[in-house]
Short mmCIF file of C-alpha atoms and ligand atoms in Angstrom, two decimals:
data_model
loop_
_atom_site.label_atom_id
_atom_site.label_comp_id
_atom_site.label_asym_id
_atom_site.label_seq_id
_atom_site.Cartn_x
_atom_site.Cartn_y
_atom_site.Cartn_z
CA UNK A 1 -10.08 192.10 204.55
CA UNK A 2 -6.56 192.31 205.53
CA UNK A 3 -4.62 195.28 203.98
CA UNK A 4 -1.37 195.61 206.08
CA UNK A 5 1.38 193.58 203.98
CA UNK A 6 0.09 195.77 200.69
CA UNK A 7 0.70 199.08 202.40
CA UNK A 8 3.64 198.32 204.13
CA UNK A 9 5.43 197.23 200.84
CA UNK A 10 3.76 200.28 199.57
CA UNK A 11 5.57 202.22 201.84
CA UNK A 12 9.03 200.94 201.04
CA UNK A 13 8.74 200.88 197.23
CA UNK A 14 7.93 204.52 197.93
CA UNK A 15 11.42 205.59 198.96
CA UNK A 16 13.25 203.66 196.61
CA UNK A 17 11.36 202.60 192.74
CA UNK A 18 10.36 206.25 191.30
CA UNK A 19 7.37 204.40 189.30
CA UNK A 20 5.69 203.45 192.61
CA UNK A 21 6.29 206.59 193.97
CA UNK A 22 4.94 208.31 191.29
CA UNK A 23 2.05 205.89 191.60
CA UNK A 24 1.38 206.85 194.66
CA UNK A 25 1.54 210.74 194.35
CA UNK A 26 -0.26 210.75 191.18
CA UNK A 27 -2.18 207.71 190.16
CA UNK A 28 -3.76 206.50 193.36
CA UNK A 29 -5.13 209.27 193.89
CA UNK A 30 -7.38 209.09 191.46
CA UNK A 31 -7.53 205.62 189.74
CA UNK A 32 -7.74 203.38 192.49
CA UNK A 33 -9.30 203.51 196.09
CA UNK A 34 -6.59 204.45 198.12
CA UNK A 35 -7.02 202.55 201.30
CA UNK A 36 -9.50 200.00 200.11
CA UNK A 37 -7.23 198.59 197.16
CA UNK A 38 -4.51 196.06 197.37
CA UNK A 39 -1.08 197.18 195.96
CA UNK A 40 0.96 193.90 196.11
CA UNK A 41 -0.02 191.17 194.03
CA UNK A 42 1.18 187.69 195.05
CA UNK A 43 -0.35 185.15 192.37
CA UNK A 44 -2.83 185.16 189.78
CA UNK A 45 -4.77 181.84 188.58
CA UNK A 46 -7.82 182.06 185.98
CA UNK A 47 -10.39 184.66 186.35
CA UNK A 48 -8.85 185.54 190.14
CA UNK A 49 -5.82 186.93 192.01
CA UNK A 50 -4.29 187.06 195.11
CA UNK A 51 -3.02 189.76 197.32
CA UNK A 52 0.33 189.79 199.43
CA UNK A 53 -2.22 189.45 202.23
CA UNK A 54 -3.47 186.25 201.19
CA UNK A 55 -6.94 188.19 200.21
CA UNK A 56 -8.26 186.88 196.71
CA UNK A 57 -9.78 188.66 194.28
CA UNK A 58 -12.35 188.02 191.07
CA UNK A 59 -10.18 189.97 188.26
CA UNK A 60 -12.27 192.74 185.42
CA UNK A 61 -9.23 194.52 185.26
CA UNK A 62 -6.75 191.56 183.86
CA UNK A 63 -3.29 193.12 184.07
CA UNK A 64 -4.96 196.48 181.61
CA UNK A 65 -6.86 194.02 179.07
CA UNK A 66 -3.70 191.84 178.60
CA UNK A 67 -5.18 188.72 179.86
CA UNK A 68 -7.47 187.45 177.21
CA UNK A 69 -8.27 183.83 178.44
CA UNK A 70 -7.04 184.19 182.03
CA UNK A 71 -4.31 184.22 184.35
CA UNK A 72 -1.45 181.30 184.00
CA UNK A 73 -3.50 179.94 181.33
CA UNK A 74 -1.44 175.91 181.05
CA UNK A 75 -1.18 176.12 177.37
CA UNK A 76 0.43 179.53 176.57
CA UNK A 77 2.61 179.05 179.54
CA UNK A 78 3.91 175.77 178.40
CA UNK A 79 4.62 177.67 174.93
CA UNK A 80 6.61 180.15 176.93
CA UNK A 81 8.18 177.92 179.15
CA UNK A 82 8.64 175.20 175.65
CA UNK A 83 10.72 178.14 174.43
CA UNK A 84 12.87 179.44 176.91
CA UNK A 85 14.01 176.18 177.04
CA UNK A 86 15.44 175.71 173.87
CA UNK A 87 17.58 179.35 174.51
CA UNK A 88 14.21 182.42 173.32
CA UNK A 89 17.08 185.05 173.22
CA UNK A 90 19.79 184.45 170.22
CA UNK A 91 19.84 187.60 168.29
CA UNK A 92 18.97 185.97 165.24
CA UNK A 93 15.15 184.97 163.63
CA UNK A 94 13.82 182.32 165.46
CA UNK A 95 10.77 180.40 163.30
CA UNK A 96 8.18 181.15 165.49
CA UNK A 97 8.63 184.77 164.39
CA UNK A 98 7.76 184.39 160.82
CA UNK A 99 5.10 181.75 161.69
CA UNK A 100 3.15 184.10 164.22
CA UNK A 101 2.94 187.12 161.36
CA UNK A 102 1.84 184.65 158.79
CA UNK A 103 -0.76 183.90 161.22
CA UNK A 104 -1.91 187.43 161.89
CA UNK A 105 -2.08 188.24 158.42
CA UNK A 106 -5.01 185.37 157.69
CA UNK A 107 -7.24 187.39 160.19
CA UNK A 108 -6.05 190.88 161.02
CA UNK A 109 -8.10 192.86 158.09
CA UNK A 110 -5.84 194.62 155.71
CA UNK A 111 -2.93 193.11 157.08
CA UNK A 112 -0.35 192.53 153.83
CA UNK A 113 2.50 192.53 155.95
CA UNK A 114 3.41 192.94 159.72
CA UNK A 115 6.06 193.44 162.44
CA UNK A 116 6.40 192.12 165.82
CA UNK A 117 7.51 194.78 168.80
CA UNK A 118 7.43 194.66 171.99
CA UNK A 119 5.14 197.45 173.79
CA UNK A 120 2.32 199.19 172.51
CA UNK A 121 4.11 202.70 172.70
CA UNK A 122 6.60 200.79 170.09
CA UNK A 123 3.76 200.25 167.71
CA UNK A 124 2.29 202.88 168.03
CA UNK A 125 5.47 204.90 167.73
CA UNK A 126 6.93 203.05 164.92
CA UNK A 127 3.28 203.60 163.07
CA UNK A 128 3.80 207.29 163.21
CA UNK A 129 7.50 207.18 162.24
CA UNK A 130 6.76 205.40 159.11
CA UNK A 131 4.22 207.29 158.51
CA UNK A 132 5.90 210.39 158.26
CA UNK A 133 8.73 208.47 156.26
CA UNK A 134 6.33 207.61 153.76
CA UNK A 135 4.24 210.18 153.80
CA UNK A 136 6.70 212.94 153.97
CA UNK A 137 4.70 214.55 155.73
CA UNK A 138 5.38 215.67 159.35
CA UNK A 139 2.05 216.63 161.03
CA UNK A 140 0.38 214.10 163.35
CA UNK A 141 -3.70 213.74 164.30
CA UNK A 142 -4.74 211.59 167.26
CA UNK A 143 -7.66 210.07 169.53
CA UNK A 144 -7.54 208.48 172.55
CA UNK A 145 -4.68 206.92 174.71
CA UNK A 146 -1.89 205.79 172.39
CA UNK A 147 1.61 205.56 174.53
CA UNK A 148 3.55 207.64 176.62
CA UNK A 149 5.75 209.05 173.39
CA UNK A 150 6.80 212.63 173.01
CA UNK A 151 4.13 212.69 170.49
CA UNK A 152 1.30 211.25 172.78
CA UNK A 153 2.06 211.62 176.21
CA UNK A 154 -0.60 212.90 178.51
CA UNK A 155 1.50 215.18 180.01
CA UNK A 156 3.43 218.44 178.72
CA UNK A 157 6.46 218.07 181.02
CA UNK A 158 9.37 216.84 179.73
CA UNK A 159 8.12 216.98 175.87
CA UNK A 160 9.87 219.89 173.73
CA UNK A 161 7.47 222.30 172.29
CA UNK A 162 8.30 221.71 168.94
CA UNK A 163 7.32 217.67 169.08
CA UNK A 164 3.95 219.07 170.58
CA UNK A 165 3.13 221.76 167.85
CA UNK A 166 3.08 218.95 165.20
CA UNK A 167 0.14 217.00 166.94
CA UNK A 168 -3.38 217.97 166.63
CA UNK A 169 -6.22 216.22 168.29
CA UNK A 170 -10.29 216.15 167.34
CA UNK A 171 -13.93 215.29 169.16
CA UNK A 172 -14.29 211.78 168.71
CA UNK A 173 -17.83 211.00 166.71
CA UNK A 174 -17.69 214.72 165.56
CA UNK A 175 -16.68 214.61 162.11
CA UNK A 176 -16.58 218.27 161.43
CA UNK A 177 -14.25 218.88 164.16
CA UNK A 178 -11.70 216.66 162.31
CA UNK A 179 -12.57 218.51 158.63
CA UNK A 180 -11.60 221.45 160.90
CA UNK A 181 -8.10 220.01 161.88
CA UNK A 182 -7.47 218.82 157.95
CA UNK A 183 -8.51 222.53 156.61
CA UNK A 184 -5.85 223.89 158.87
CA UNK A 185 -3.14 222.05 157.97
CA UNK A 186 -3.67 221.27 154.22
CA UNK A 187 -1.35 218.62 152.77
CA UNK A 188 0.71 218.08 156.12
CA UNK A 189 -0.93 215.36 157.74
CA UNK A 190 0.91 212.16 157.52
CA UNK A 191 -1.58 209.73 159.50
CA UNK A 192 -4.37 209.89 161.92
CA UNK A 193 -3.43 207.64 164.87
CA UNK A 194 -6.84 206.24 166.65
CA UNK A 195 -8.18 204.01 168.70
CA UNK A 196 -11.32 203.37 166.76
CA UNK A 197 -13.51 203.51 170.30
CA UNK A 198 -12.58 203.93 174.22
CA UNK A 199 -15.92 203.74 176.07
CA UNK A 200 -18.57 205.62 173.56
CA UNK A 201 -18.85 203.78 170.91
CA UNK A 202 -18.46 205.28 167.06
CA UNK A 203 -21.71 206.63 165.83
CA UNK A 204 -23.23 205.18 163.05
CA UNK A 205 -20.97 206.26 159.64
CA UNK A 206 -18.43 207.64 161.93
CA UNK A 207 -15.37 205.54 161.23
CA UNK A 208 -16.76 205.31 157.79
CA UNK A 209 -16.39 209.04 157.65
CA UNK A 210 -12.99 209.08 159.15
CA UNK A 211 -11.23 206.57 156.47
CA UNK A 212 -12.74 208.83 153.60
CA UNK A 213 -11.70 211.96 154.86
CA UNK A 214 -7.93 210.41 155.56
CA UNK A 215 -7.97 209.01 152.39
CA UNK A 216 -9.24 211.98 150.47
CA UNK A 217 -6.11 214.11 152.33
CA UNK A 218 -3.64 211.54 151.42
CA UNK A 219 -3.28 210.47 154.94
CA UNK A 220 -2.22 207.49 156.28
CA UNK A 221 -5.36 205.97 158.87
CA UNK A 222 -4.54 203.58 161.90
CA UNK A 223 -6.28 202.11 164.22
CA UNK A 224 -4.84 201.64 167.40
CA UNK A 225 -5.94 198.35 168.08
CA UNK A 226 -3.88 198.17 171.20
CA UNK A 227 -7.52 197.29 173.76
CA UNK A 228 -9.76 196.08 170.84
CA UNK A 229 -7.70 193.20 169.07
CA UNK A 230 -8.27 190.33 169.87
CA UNK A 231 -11.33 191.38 172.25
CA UNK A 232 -13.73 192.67 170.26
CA UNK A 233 -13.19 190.15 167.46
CA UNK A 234 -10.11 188.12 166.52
CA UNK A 235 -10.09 191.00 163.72
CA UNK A 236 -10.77 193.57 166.13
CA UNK A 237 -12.90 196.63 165.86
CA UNK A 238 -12.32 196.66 162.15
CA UNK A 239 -13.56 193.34 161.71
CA UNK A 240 -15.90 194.48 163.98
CA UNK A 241 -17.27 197.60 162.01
CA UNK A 242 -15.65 196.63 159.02
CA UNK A 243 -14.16 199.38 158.51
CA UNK A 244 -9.62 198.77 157.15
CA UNK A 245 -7.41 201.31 158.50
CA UNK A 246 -3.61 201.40 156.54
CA UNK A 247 -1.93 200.15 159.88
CA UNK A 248 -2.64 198.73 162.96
CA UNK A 249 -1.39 198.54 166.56
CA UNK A 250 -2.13 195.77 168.26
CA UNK A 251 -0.65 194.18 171.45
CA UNK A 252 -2.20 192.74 175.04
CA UNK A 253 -4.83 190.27 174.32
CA UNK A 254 -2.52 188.77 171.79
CA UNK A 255 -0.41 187.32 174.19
CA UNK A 256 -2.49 186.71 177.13
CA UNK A 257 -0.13 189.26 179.60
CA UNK A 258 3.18 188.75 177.94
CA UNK A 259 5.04 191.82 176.44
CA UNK A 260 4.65 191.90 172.63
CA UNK A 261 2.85 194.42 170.09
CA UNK A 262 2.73 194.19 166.13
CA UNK A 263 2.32 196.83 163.43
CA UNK A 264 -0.08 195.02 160.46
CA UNK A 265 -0.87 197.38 157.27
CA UNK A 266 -0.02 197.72 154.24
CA UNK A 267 3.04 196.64 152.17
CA UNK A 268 3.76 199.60 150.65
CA UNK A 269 3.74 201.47 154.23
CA UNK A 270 5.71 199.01 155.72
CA UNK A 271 8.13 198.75 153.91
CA UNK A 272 9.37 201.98 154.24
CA UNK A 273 11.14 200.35 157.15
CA UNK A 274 14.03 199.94 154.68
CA UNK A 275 15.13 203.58 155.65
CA UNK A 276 13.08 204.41 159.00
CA UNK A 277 15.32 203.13 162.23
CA UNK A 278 13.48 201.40 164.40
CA UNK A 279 14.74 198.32 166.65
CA UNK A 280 15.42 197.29 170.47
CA UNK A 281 17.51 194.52 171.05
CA UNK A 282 14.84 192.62 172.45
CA UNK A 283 12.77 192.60 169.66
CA UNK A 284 13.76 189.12 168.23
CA UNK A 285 13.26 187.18 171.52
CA UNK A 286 10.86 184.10 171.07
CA UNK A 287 9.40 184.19 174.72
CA UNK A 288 6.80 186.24 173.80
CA UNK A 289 6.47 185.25 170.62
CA UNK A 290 5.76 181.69 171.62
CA UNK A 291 3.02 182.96 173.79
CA UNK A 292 1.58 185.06 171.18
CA UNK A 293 1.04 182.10 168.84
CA UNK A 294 -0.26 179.95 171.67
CA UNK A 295 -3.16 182.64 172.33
CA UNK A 296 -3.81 183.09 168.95
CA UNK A 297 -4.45 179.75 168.07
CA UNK A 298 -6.42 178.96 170.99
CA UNK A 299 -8.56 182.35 170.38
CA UNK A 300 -9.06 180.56 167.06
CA UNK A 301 -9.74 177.70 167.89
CA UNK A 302 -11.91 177.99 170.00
CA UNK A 303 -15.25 179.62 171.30
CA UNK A 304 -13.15 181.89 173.55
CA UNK A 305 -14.59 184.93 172.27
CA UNK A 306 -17.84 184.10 171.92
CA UNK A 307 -17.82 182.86 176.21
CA UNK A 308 -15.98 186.59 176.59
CA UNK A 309 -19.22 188.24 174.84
CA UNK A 310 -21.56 185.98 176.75
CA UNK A 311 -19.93 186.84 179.87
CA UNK A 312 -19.66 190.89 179.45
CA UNK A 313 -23.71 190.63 178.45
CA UNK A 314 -24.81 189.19 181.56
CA UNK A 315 -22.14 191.31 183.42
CA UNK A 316 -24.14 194.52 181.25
CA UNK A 317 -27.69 192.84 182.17
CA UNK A 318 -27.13 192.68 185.74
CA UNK A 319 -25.87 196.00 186.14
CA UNK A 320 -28.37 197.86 184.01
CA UNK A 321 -31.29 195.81 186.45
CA UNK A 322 -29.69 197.39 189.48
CA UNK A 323 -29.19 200.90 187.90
CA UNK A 324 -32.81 200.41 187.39
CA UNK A 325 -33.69 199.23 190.11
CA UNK A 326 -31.98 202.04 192.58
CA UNK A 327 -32.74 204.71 190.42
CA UNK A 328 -29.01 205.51 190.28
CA UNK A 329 -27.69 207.83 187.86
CA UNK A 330 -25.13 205.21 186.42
CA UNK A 331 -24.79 204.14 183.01
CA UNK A 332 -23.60 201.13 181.72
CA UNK A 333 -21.57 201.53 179.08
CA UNK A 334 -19.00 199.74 176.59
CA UNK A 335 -19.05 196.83 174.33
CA UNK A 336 -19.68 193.80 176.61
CA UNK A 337 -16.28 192.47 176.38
CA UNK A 338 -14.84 195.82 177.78
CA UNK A 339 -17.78 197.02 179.98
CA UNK A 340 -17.47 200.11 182.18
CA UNK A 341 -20.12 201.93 184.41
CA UNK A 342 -20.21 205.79 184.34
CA UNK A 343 -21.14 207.47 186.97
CA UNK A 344 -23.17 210.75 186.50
CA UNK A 345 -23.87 212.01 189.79
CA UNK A 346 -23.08 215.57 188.84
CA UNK A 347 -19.60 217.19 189.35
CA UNK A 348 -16.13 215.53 189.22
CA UNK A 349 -16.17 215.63 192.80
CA UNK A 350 -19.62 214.43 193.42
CA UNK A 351 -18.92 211.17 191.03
CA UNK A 352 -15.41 210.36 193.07
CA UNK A 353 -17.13 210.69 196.00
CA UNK A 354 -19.61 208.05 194.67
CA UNK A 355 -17.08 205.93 192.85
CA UNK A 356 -14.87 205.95 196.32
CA UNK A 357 -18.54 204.67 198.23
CA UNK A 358 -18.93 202.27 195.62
CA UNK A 359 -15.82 200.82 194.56
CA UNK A 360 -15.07 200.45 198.22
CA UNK A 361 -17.83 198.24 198.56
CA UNK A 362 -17.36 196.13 195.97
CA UNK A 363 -13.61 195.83 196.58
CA UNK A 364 -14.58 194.64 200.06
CA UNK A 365 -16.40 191.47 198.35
CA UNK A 366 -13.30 190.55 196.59
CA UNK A 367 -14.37 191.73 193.48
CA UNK A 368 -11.55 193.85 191.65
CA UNK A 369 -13.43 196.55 189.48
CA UNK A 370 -11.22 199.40 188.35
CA UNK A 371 -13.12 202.81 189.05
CA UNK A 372 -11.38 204.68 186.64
CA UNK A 373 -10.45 202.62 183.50
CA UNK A 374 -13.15 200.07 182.09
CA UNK A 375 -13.35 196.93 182.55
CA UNK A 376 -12.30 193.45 180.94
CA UNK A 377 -13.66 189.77 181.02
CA UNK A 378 -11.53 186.94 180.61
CA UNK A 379 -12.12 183.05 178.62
CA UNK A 380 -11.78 182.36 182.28
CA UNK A 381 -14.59 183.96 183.66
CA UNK A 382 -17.58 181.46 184.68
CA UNK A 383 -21.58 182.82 185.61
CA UNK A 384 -20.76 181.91 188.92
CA UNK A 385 -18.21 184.50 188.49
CA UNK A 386 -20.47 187.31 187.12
CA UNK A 387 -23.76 186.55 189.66
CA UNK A 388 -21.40 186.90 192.22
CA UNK A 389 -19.73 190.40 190.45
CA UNK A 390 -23.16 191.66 190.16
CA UNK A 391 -24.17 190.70 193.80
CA UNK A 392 -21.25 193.09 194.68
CA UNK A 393 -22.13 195.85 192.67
CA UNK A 394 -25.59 195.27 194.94
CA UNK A 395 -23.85 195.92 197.60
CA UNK A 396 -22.30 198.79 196.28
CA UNK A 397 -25.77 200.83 195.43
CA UNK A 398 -26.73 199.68 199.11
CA UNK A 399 -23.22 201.50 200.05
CA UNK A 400 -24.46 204.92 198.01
CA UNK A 401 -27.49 204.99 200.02
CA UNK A 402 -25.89 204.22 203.22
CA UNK A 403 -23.21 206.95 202.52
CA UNK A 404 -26.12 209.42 201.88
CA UNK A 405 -25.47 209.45 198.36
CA UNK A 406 -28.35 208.28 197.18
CA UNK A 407 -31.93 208.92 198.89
CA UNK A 408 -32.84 205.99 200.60
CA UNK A 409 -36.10 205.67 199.38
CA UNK A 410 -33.90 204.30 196.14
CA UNK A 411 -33.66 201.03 198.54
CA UNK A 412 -35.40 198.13 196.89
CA UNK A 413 -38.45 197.25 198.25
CA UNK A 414 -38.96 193.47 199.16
CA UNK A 415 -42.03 191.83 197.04
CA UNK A 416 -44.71 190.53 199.61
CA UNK A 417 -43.55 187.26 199.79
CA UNK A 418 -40.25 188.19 201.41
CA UNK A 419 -38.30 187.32 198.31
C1 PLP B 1 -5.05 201.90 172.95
C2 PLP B 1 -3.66 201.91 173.52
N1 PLP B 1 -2.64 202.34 172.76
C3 PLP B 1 -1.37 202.35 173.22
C4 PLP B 1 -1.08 201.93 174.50
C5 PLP B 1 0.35 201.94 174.98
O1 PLP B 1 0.80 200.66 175.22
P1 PLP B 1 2.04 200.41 176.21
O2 PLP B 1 1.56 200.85 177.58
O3 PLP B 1 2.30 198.95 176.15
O4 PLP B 1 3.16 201.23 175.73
C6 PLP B 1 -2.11 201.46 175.31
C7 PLP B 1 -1.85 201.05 176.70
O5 PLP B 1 -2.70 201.02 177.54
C8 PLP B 1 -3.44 201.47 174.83
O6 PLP B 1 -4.47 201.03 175.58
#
């Protein structure tokens, strides 16, 4: 498997587009296997991709969750396409804008009203600032990966002090630890921005827990729905766990890769927008719109979902048979539409150096797992698709034990018969 078009575009974007540079210096590092990985795409069709070198690949990682029913998918593309034809960039309302909330709000729980935006940093963002309109309130509390915003990013530089100080964080499934946050800061908290599960999932009256304490502080609760709409259920994980937050992010899977979030919540909250500024130019374009209704309706109308949870079980069954059967100390983990395998070999160093023996195994049978970021399954995705998945994570237990990783007595033993 071919690499040499990938790297050498690699090396030019270096010098010249700072995200790929930073990419390189800081992301690949980690997230991908450098050297084993393509960089370039060149076309994606279904469940699959293809490199710049003409290598193709079975996707899990669909474009960070966006792709819902699978690459190019005819239908929302036509919608797209359907639009830009008729001029998707006037300035003004087109129809399709008021006819894709009205949709959301017959299935998105607690959803009285709703905006449409165009990233998920956007919804998120605009959550908070109306929040803190509403609320008067400044104080922030958050959980899990919500944007790059001064108020969320992952990293210090660059973000003032002062935005910092005003954002508090707690253990997720550790309700005490957020009674700890609210007794510190009595009466200041204007929301609690969280995703309502990354990998571990909420413990049993956890979520429950976190909308009574919010609402018995007076603050404002939303879920950032940004992974888990339109995956986990059409109603996401509060459909899900029925549990109602007072807003909601929610953005990829709703238009099946094409740029559009929406804030859903209550009336009262959202209407604050009277006096909050928020707005891009962008934000009336159809395009995405268009492709946002398309997915929606087909997620609705179909048994999309359902294949996506069929698909992510088998994907969990197969996996948690070879863990098993190697005796590795992996653990399969996630809700089946958004599976993920964590590796527990002891140290941060010791589980790279078994993610980079694995990963670059099964990346060398065309099979595009992320290592670092979990996993998604597309409408798209057939059981041909997932035996073949799970033959490469085979091969990449066989690659532990041939890298010394794991002892090789772990190597399955053939039955008698030779099978
Ligand atoms: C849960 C969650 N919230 C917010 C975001 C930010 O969205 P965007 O990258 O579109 O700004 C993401 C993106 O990965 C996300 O997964």
């Amino acid at each position: 498997m071919g690499l040499d078009r990938s790297f050498a575009l690699d090396r030019r974007a270096e010098r010249i587009d700072a995200l790929a540079a930073k990419r390189k210096k800081v992301i690949a590092a980690d997230q991908m296997i450098e050297g084993h990985y393509p960089v370039f795409a060149e076309r994606a069709h279904g469940a699959h991709f293809w490199d710049v070198d003409g290598n193709k690949y079975l996707d899990f990682f669909l474009s960070y969750g966006t792709v819902v029913l699978g690459h190019a998918d005819p239908d929302v593309d036509e919608a797209v396409v359907r639009e830009i034809r008729r001029g998707f960039a006037v300035g003004l309302m087109k129809p399709v804008q008021s006819e894709l909330i009205a949709e959301l709000l017959e299935f998105v729980p607690g959803a009285e009203m709703g905006m449409l935006l165009k990233t998920g940093s956007d919804a998120t963002g605009a959550a908070v600032r109306l929040s803190r309109a509403f609320t008067g309130r400044d104080r922030v509390v958050r959980w899990g990966y919500n944007g790059w915003h001064d108020w969320c990013a992952q990293w210090d530089h660059g973000i003032p002090a002062v935005s910092r100080a005003l954002v508090d964080s707690f253990t997720y499934n550790d309700l005490d630890s957020l009674r700890t946050v609210f007794a510190r800061h009595p009466g200041q908290i204007a929301c609690l921005v969280m995703m309502p599960f990354m990998i571990e999932r909420p413990a049993p009256g956890f979520l429950e827990g976190v909308r009574e304490l919010t609402r018995e502080h007076g603050t404002l609760l939303v879920f950032d729905e940004i992974r888990s709409g339109f995956r986990l259920a059409l109603g996401g994980a509060q459909e899900y766990y029925g549990v109602t937050a007072d807003l909601v992010t929610l953005s990829k899977a709703f238009a099946n890769g094409y740029a559009i979030s929406a804030l859903t919540g209550r009336a009262d909250v959202l209407r604050t927008l009277e006096r909050v500024h928020i707005s891009s130019t962008y934000y009336a374009n159809a395009d995405a719109m268009a492709a946002a209704l398309a997915t929606v309706r087909k997620l609705r109308g179909g048994d999309h979902l359902k294949r996506i949870w069929r698909m992510g079980e088998r994907l969990q069954d197969g996996l948690r048979s070879l863990t098993a059967e190697f005796g590795a100390p992996v653990d399969v983990v996630g809700h089946p539409p958004m599976p993920f395998l964590d590796f527990r070999f002891g140290d941060g160093d010791a589980d790279q150096r078994a993610k980079r023996s694995f990963y670059a195994a099964t990346i060398r049978e065309g099979v595009f797992l992320h290592p670092n970021h979990h996993w998604f399954i597309a409408a798209a995705t057939t059981d041909d698709d997932i035996d073949r998945a799970v033959g490469a994570a085979r091969r990449g237990f066989e690659a532990l034990i041939a890298d010394g990783l794991l002892p090789a007595d772990r190597r399955p033993r053939k039955k008698e018969d030779g099978t």
